[in-house]
Coordinates of C-alpha atoms in Angstrom, one line a residue:
M29 CA 79.9 -49.1 -236.5
D30 CA 82.3 -46.6 -238.0
D31 CA 79.8 -44.9 -240.2
C32 CA 77.1 -44.4 -237.5
L33 CA 76.9 -40.8 -236.4
F34 CA 75.9 -41.7 -232.8
C35 CA 78.6 -44.4 -232.5
R36 CA 81.2 -41.7 -233.5
I37 CA 79.8 -39.3 -230.8
I38 CA 79.9 -42.0 -228.2
K39 CA 83.5 -42.8 -229.0
G40 CA 84.5 -39.1 -229.0
K41 CA 85.3 -39.0 -232.7
L42 CA 82.7 -36.3 -233.3
P43 CA 82.1 -33.3 -231.0
A44 CA 78.9 -33.1 -228.9
K45 CA 77.7 -31.4 -225.8
I46 CA 77.7 -34.5 -223.5
A47 CA 75.2 -34.3 -220.6
Y48 CA 76.1 -37.8 -219.2
Q49 CA 78.2 -40.8 -220.2
D50 CA 78.9 -44.2 -218.6
D51 CA 79.8 -47.6 -219.9
L52 CA 76.2 -48.3 -221.1
V53 CA 74.7 -45.0 -222.1
T54 CA 75.6 -41.6 -223.5
A55 CA 73.3 -38.5 -223.3
F56 CA 74.0 -35.4 -225.4
H57 CA 72.3 -32.3 -226.5
D58 CA 70.5 -32.5 -229.9
I59 CA 72.1 -30.2 -232.5
D60 CA 68.6 -29.2 -233.8
P61 CA 66.6 -28.8 -230.6
Q62 CA 62.8 -29.0 -230.9
A63 CA 62.3 -27.7 -227.3
P64 CA 64.4 -25.5 -225.0
V65 CA 65.8 -28.8 -223.5
H66 CA 66.3 -31.5 -226.1
I67 CA 68.7 -34.3 -225.1
L68 CA 69.3 -37.6 -226.8
V69 CA 69.9 -40.6 -224.6
V70 CA 71.6 -43.4 -226.5
P71 CA 72.7 -46.9 -225.6
N72 CA 76.4 -47.2 -226.3
Q73 CA 76.0 -50.6 -227.9
H74 CA 74.8 -50.1 -231.5
S75 CA 71.4 -51.3 -232.5
E76 CA 69.5 -49.8 -235.4
S77 CA 66.2 -49.4 -233.7
L78 CA 64.2 -50.3 -230.6
A79 CA 62.6 -53.1 -232.6
E80 CA 66.0 -54.9 -232.7
M81 CA 66.4 -54.9 -228.9
G82 CA 65.4 -57.7 -226.6
D83 CA 66.1 -59.4 -223.3
A84 CA 69.9 -59.2 -223.8
D85 CA 69.5 -55.4 -223.8
A86 CA 67.5 -55.2 -220.5
E87 CA 70.4 -53.7 -218.5
S88 CA 71.2 -50.9 -221.0
L89 CA 67.5 -50.1 -221.5
G90 CA 67.0 -49.9 -217.7
R91 CA 70.0 -47.6 -217.6
V92 CA 68.4 -45.4 -220.3
V93 CA 65.4 -44.8 -218.0
E94 CA 67.7 -44.0 -215.1
V95 CA 69.7 -41.5 -217.2
L96 CA 66.5 -39.9 -218.6
N97 CA 65.5 -39.1 -215.0
K98 CA 69.0 -38.1 -214.0
V99 CA 69.4 -35.7 -217.0
A100 CA 65.9 -34.2 -216.4
E101 CA 67.1 -33.4 -212.8
Q102 CA 70.4 -32.0 -214.0
E103 CA 68.5 -29.7 -216.5
G104 CA 66.0 -28.6 -213.9
V105 CA 63.0 -29.9 -215.7
A106 CA 62.1 -33.0 -213.7
A107 CA 59.5 -31.2 -211.5
S108 CA 57.8 -29.4 -214.3
G109 CA 57.7 -32.5 -216.6
Y110 CA 59.3 -33.7 -219.7
R111 CA 58.5 -35.9 -222.7
T112 CA 60.4 -39.0 -223.8
L113 CA 60.1 -40.1 -227.4
V114 CA 61.5 -43.0 -229.4
N115 CA 61.1 -43.1 -233.2
T116 CA 61.3 -46.7 -234.5
G117 CA 61.8 -47.2 -238.2
P118 CA 61.2 -45.1 -241.3
D119 CA 57.4 -44.6 -240.8
A120 CA 58.1 -43.1 -237.4
N121 CA 60.6 -40.7 -239.0
Q122 CA 63.7 -42.3 -237.5
I123 CA 66.6 -40.7 -239.4
V124 CA 69.6 -41.8 -237.4
M125 CA 69.7 -45.6 -237.4
H126 CA 70.9 -46.1 -233.8
T127 CA 68.4 -46.6 -231.0
H128 CA 67.9 -43.3 -229.2
F129 CA 65.5 -41.7 -226.8
H130 CA 64.6 -38.0 -227.0
L131 CA 64.1 -36.0 -223.8
L132 CA 62.1 -32.8 -224.6
A133 CA 61.2 -30.2 -222.0
G134 CA 61.5 -26.6 -220.9
K135 CA 58.1 -25.4 -222.1
P136 CA 54.5 -26.8 -222.3
L137 CA 54.7 -29.2 -225.2
G138 CA 51.0 -29.7 -225.8
P139 CA 49.4 -33.0 -226.8
M140 CA 51.7 -33.6 -229.8
L141 CA 54.9 -32.1 -231.2
S142 CA 54.3 -29.7 -234.1
A143 CA 57.6 -30.6 -235.8
F144 CA 59.0 -34.0 -236.6
I145 CA 62.2 -35.0 -234.8
D146 CA 64.5 -37.8 -235.8

């Protein structure tokens, strides 16, 4: 989608600090981090939310999990722990309508995040 912010980042049409990219998934640093390490892991194929995804997306969703672990290792937070989060739909405060997974780490995060993230 030409008007999707994340699609434009994936295609290199918008600048981003890319942590990882392959043919299925792109990971990049959030521009408004809510933790010392805040990276978004995004399937390259556009879907508006996790609710739209199904069996046909199994490979890319599996790759998302692999990349979350890989990026946590790269960032040096795998051993101390990290949080993964997916906001699905407006009531969950999903702002960018492209399925994405947040990786948050780098400090103790507590039982809940104090700030909303998209």
